[in-house]
Amino acid sequence: AQSVTQLGSHVSVSEGALVLLRCNYSSSVPPYLFWYVQYPNQGLQLLLKYTTGATLVKGINGFEAEFKKSETSFHLTKPSAHMSDAAEYFCAVTFRSGSARQLTFGSGTQLTVLP
Amino acid sequence: ETGVTQSPTHLIKTRGQQVTLRCSSQSGHNTVSWYQQALGQGPQFIFQYYREEENGRGNFPPRFSGLQFPNYSSELNVNALELDDSALYLCASSLGGGSTDTQYFGPGTRLTVL
């Protein structure tokens, strides 16, 4: 069975500092990996995804993530945090249920950006 | 292009009642997935519909059921509501059910069971 672990349920950074949100996965087959962001009282918005090809994936709002198979990781980074980045971030992996491609999510990381 | 919409935005029910939540998929999308997000947790997969047929189901009891209509909109029905059913229910649509197909999420319906 596939699973996702997000290390750190809460992360605080200062505005302008590096953002690093950690995600490790467990999968018996090659994974497809996603990062979603959720702002208060809203649904989830896709930041980026890795399917095949280049292991460094660039997404929206200056975020990027690198797929490292040897480390089973897909950490999310942003060089310089903005106040508007404060939100909850979810890492997800696809998992097959019958013929469905469900997303299996981690428990989320709440990012706080300090002025 | 219209995104995924859900109704209602908020709902309060009492234990034992039944509830129906609705989702309109993004234009051109034929696949709808439903997720339950309890407070402080990540979303959990309930089931997926592809071209009006259930295409997969997560670890939820049969009192969670759904429908997909010819226009690809969808309903989630929950019978015999329990207190633990209180959660944000998210609908996501995609062009197909493939692993690489991006799922686009609606804003969710917040269900409170008293």
Tab-separated table of C-alpha atoms in Angstrom:
chain	number	residue	atom	x	y	z
A	1	ALA	CA	0.000	0.000	0.000
A	2	GLN	CA	1.098	3.526	-0.707
A	3	SER	CA	1.393	6.166	1.980
A	4	VAL	CA	2.687	9.684	2.488
A	5	THR	CA	4.412	11.151	5.520
A	6	GLN	CA	4.825	14.871	5.991
A	7	LEU	CA	7.404	15.700	8.628
A	8	GLY	CA	6.379	18.666	10.744
A	9	SER	CA	2.724	19.528	11.127
A	10	HIS	CA	3.664	23.188	11.662
A	11	VAL	CA	6.520	25.121	10.079
A	12	SER	CA	7.310	28.788	10.738
A	13	VAL	CA	9.658	30.884	8.628
A	14	SER	CA	10.440	34.566	8.421
A	15	GLU	CA	9.407	36.537	5.384
A	16	GLY	CA	12.194	36.256	2.801
A	17	ALA	CA	13.585	33.038	4.273
A	18	LEU	CA	13.779	29.648	2.581
A	19	VAL	CA	10.689	27.467	2.757
A	20	LEU	CA	11.281	23.716	3.046
A	21	LEU	CA	8.351	21.352	3.542
A	22	ARG	CA	9.205	17.684	3.793
A	23	CYS	CA	7.382	14.761	2.194
A	24	ASN	CA	8.339	11.104	2.099
A	25	TYR	CA	6.339	8.417	0.357
A	26	SER	CA	6.029	4.682	0.413
A	27	SER	CA	5.082	2.981	-2.822
A	28	SER	CA	5.601	-0.440	-4.339
A	29	VAL	CA	5.317	0.973	-7.841
A	30	PRO	CA	6.690	4.156	-9.411
A	31	PRO	CA	4.745	6.989	-7.801
A	32	TYR	CA	3.142	10.049	-9.221
A	33	LEU	CA	3.525	12.843	-6.660
A	34	PHE	CA	1.666	16.058	-6.075
A	35	TRP	CA	1.759	19.103	-3.825
A	36	TYR	CA	-1.463	20.951	-3.104
A	37	VAL	CA	-2.052	24.144	-1.102
A	38	GLN	CA	-5.166	24.921	0.898
A	39	TYR	CA	-6.005	28.425	2.046
A	40	PRO	CA	-8.473	28.901	4.912
A	41	ASN	CA	-12.018	27.928	4.031
A	42	GLN	CA	-11.049	26.960	0.490
A	43	GLY	CA	-10.487	23.813	-1.504
A	44	LEU	CA	-7.134	22.481	-2.644
A	45	GLN	CA	-5.096	24.089	-5.397
A	46	LEU	CA	-2.411	22.184	-7.296
A	47	LEU	CA	1.076	23.646	-6.853
A	48	LEU	CA	3.008	21.100	-8.918
A	49	LYS	CA	3.196	17.451	-9.867
A	50	TYR	CA	5.775	14.862	-10.811
A	51	THR	CA	4.870	12.102	-13.226
A	52	THR	CA	7.901	11.154	-15.305
A	53	GLY	CA	10.953	12.849	-16.747
A	54	ALA	CA	12.816	15.673	-15.066
A	55	THR	CA	13.026	15.106	-11.331
A	56	LEU	CA	13.078	18.819	-10.484
A	57	VAL	CA	9.587	20.137	-10.941
A	58	LYS	CA	8.664	23.801	-10.973
A	59	GLY	CA	5.220	24.933	-9.951
A	60	ILE	CA	3.198	28.043	-9.384
A	61	ASN	CA	4.062	30.911	-7.041
A	62	GLY	CA	7.798	30.158	-7.146
A	63	PHE	CA	7.584	26.691	-5.570
A	64	GLU	CA	9.540	23.705	-6.757
A	65	ALA	CA	10.055	20.116	-5.641
A	66	GLU	CA	12.591	17.439	-6.394
A	67	PHE	CA	11.782	13.759	-6.720
A	68	LYS	CA	14.521	11.684	-5.123
A	69	LYS	CA	13.851	7.999	-5.651
A	70	SER	CA	16.777	6.838	-3.492
A	71	GLU	CA	15.432	8.848	-0.564
A	72	THR	CA	11.734	8.267	-1.390
A	73	SER	CA	11.256	11.987	-0.946
A	74	PHE	CA	9.494	14.858	-2.695
A	75	HIS	CA	10.297	17.936	-0.614
A	76	LEU	CA	8.763	21.305	-1.486
A	77	THR	CA	10.931	24.428	-1.495
A	78	LYS	CA	10.692	28.128	-2.191
A	79	PRO	CA	13.741	30.388	-1.986
A	80	SER	CA	12.001	33.367	-0.386
A	81	ALA	CA	8.795	33.201	1.613
A	82	HIS	CA	6.024	35.752	1.187
A	83	MET	CA	3.285	36.517	3.655
A	84	SER	CA	0.786	35.233	1.098
A	85	ASP	CA	2.375	31.750	1.299
A	86	ALA	CA	0.819	31.178	4.725
A	87	ALA	CA	-1.483	28.202	4.213
A	88	GLU	CA	-1.680	24.448	4.662
A	89	TYR	CA	0.288	22.283	2.266
A	90	PHE	CA	-0.484	18.691	1.363
A	91	CYS	CA	1.712	16.156	-0.356
A	92	ALA	CA	-0.114	13.377	-2.212
A	93	VAL	CA	0.632	10.214	-4.172
A	94	THR	CA	-1.595	8.376	-6.572
A	95	PHE	CA	-2.880	4.999	-5.497
A	96	ARG	CA	-4.875	2.572	-7.543
A	97	SER	CA	-8.263	1.535	-6.189
A	98	GLY	CA	-9.791	-0.783	-8.750
A	99	SER	CA	-9.355	1.242	-11.880
A	100	ALA	CA	-9.550	4.525	-10.029
A	101	ARG	CA	-6.556	6.712	-9.438
A	102	GLN	CA	-7.224	8.011	-5.951
A	103	LEU	CA	-4.952	10.531	-4.310
A	104	THR	CA	-3.486	9.489	-0.969
A	105	PHE	CA	-2.652	12.579	1.065
A	106	GLY	CA	-0.300	13.286	3.900
A	107	SER	CA	-1.633	14.891	7.053
A	108	GLY	CA	-0.540	18.344	5.970
A	109	THR	CA	1.920	21.025	7.055
A	110	GLN	CA	0.684	24.389	8.250
A	111	LEU	CA	3.090	27.096	7.068
A	112	THR	CA	3.276	30.321	9.056
A	113	VAL	CA	5.222	33.271	7.634
A	114	LEU	CA	6.464	35.744	10.225
A	115	PRO	CA	6.993	39.415	9.352
B	1	GLU	CA	-13.771	28.150	-18.026
B	2	THR	CA	-15.915	27.386	-14.973
B	3	GLY	CA	-14.178	25.620	-12.121
B	4	VAL	CA	-15.520	22.952	-9.802
B	5	THR	CA	-18.467	24.147	-7.744
B	6	GLN	CA	-20.097	22.551	-4.724
B	7	SER	CA	-23.328	23.129	-2.852
B	8	PRO	CA	-24.216	23.874	-0.189
B	9	THR	CA	-21.194	25.544	1.395
B	10	HIS	CA	-22.272	24.723	4.928
B	11	LEU	CA	-24.744	22.242	6.348
B	12	ILE	CA	-25.860	21.281	9.837
B	13	LYS	CA	-27.593	17.964	10.437
B	14	THR	CA	-28.432	15.798	13.435
B	15	ARG	CA	-27.293	12.265	14.038
B	16	GLY	CA	-29.312	9.692	12.102
B	17	GLN	CA	-30.369	12.063	9.344
B	18	GLN	CA	-29.489	11.779	5.670
B	19	VAL	CA	-27.645	14.372	3.572
B	20	THR	CA	-26.993	15.012	-0.124
B	21	LEU	CA	-24.045	17.066	-1.308
B	22	ARG	CA	-23.696	18.271	-4.881
B	23	CYS	CA	-20.790	18.901	-7.208
B	24	SER	CA	-20.532	20.385	-10.688
B	25	SER	CA	-17.394	19.319	-12.471
B	26	GLN	CA	-15.154	21.561	-14.496
B	27	SER	CA	-16.161	21.928	-18.122
B	28	GLY	CA	-15.007	18.957	-20.218
B	29	HIS	CA	-14.180	16.744	-17.222
B	30	ASN	CA	-15.792	13.298	-17.088
B	31	THR	CA	-14.396	12.042	-13.787
B	32	VAL	CA	-15.403	13.089	-10.291
B	33	SER	CA	-13.789	12.031	-7.032
B	34	TRP	CA	-15.056	12.691	-3.525
B	35	TYR	CA	-12.896	13.141	-0.441
B	36	GLN	CA	-13.598	13.600	3.250
B	37	GLN	CA	-11.327	15.959	5.178
B	38	ALA	CA	-11.694	15.792	8.941
B	39	LEU	CA	-10.411	18.717	10.973
B	40	GLY	CA	-6.614	18.781	11.079
B	41	GLN	CA	-6.196	15.893	8.644
B	42	GLY	CA	-5.525	15.338	4.991
B	43	PRO	CA	-8.363	14.420	2.630
B	44	GLN	CA	-9.421	10.757	2.538
B	45	PHE	CA	-10.667	9.187	-0.711
B	46	ILE	CA	-14.321	8.140	-0.625
B	47	PHE	CA	-14.994	7.088	-4.227
B	48	GLN	CA	-14.624	8.053	-7.858
B	49	TYR	CA	-17.121	8.171	-10.715
B	50	TYR	CA	-16.156	7.886	-14.361
B	51	ARG	CA	-18.803	8.299	-17.038
B	52	GLU	CA	-21.631	7.655	-14.560
B	53	GLU	CA	-20.135	4.462	-13.096
B	54	GLU	CA	-18.422	4.017	-9.740
B	55	ASN	CA	-14.789	3.511	-10.622
B	56	GLY	CA	-13.233	2.801	-7.251
B	57	ARG	CA	-13.947	3.162	-3.567
B	58	GLY	CA	-11.957	3.922	-0.447
B	59	ASN	CA	-12.479	2.551	3.039
B	60	PHE	CA	-15.927	4.018	3.662
B	61	PRO	CA	-19.098	2.114	4.646
B	62	PRO	CA	-22.007	1.563	2.217
B	63	ARG	CA	-24.032	4.364	3.818
B	64	PHE	CA	-21.782	6.631	1.730
B	65	SER	CA	-23.125	6.448	-1.796
B	66	GLY	CA	-23.006	8.546	-4.908
B	67	LEU	CA	-24.262	9.274	-8.361
B	68	GLN	CA	-22.893	10.838	-11.480
B	69	PHE	CA	-25.237	12.348	-14.044
B	70	PRO	CA	-24.967	12.517	-17.859
B	71	ASN	CA	-23.603	16.065	-17.596
B	72	TYR	CA	-20.912	14.613	-15.246
B	73	SER	CA	-22.139	16.475	-12.194
B	74	SER	CA	-22.268	14.331	-9.083
B	75	GLU	CA	-23.942	13.789	-5.739
B	76	LEU	CA	-22.643	12.339	-2.506
B	77	ASN	CA	-25.270	10.840	-0.223
B	78	VAL	CA	-24.670	9.902	3.375
B	79	ASN	CA	-27.318	7.968	5.324
B	80	ALA	CA	-27.645	7.492	9.066
B	81	LEU	CA	-25.299	10.352	9.878
B	82	GLU	CA	-22.843	9.882	12.729
B	83	LEU	CA	-20.986	12.514	14.718
B	84	ASP	CA	-17.709	11.430	13.077
B	85	ASP	CA	-19.127	12.349	9.682
B	86	SER	CA	-18.560	16.001	10.563
B	87	ALA	CA	-15.945	17.131	8.049
B	88	LEU	CA	-15.204	19.122	4.930
B	89	TYR	CA	-16.328	17.166	1.872
B	90	LEU	CA	-14.321	17.897	-1.235
B	91	CYS	CA	-15.195	17.117	-4.789
B	92	ALA	CA	-12.528	16.967	-7.483
B	93	SER	CA	-12.922	16.616	-11.219
B	94	SER	CA	-10.451	15.518	-13.867
B	95	LEU	CA	-10.331	14.890	-17.599
B	96	GLY	CA	-10.007	11.154	-16.959
B	97	GLY	CA	-9.259	8.742	-14.184
B	98	GLY	CA	-5.594	8.347	-15.029
B	99	SER	CA	-2.791	8.625	-12.503
B	100	THR	CA	-1.322	11.694	-14.148
B	101	ASP	CA	-4.622	13.485	-14.660
B	102	THR	CA	-4.725	16.519	-12.423
B	103	GLN	CA	-7.652	16.583	-10.047
B	104	TYR	CA	-9.171	20.040	-9.647
B	105	PHE	CA	-10.863	20.616	-6.330
B	106	GLY	CA	-13.957	22.553	-5.430
B	107	PRO	CA	-14.219	24.732	-2.306
B	108	GLY	CA	-15.907	21.982	-0.319
B	109	THR	CA	-19.037	21.551	1.769
B	110	ARG	CA	-18.610	21.853	5.525
B	111	LEU	CA	-20.919	19.301	7.203
B	112	THR	CA	-21.573	19.495	10.924
B	113	VAL	CA	-23.421	16.627	12.596
B	114	LEU	CA	-24.897	17.360	16.020
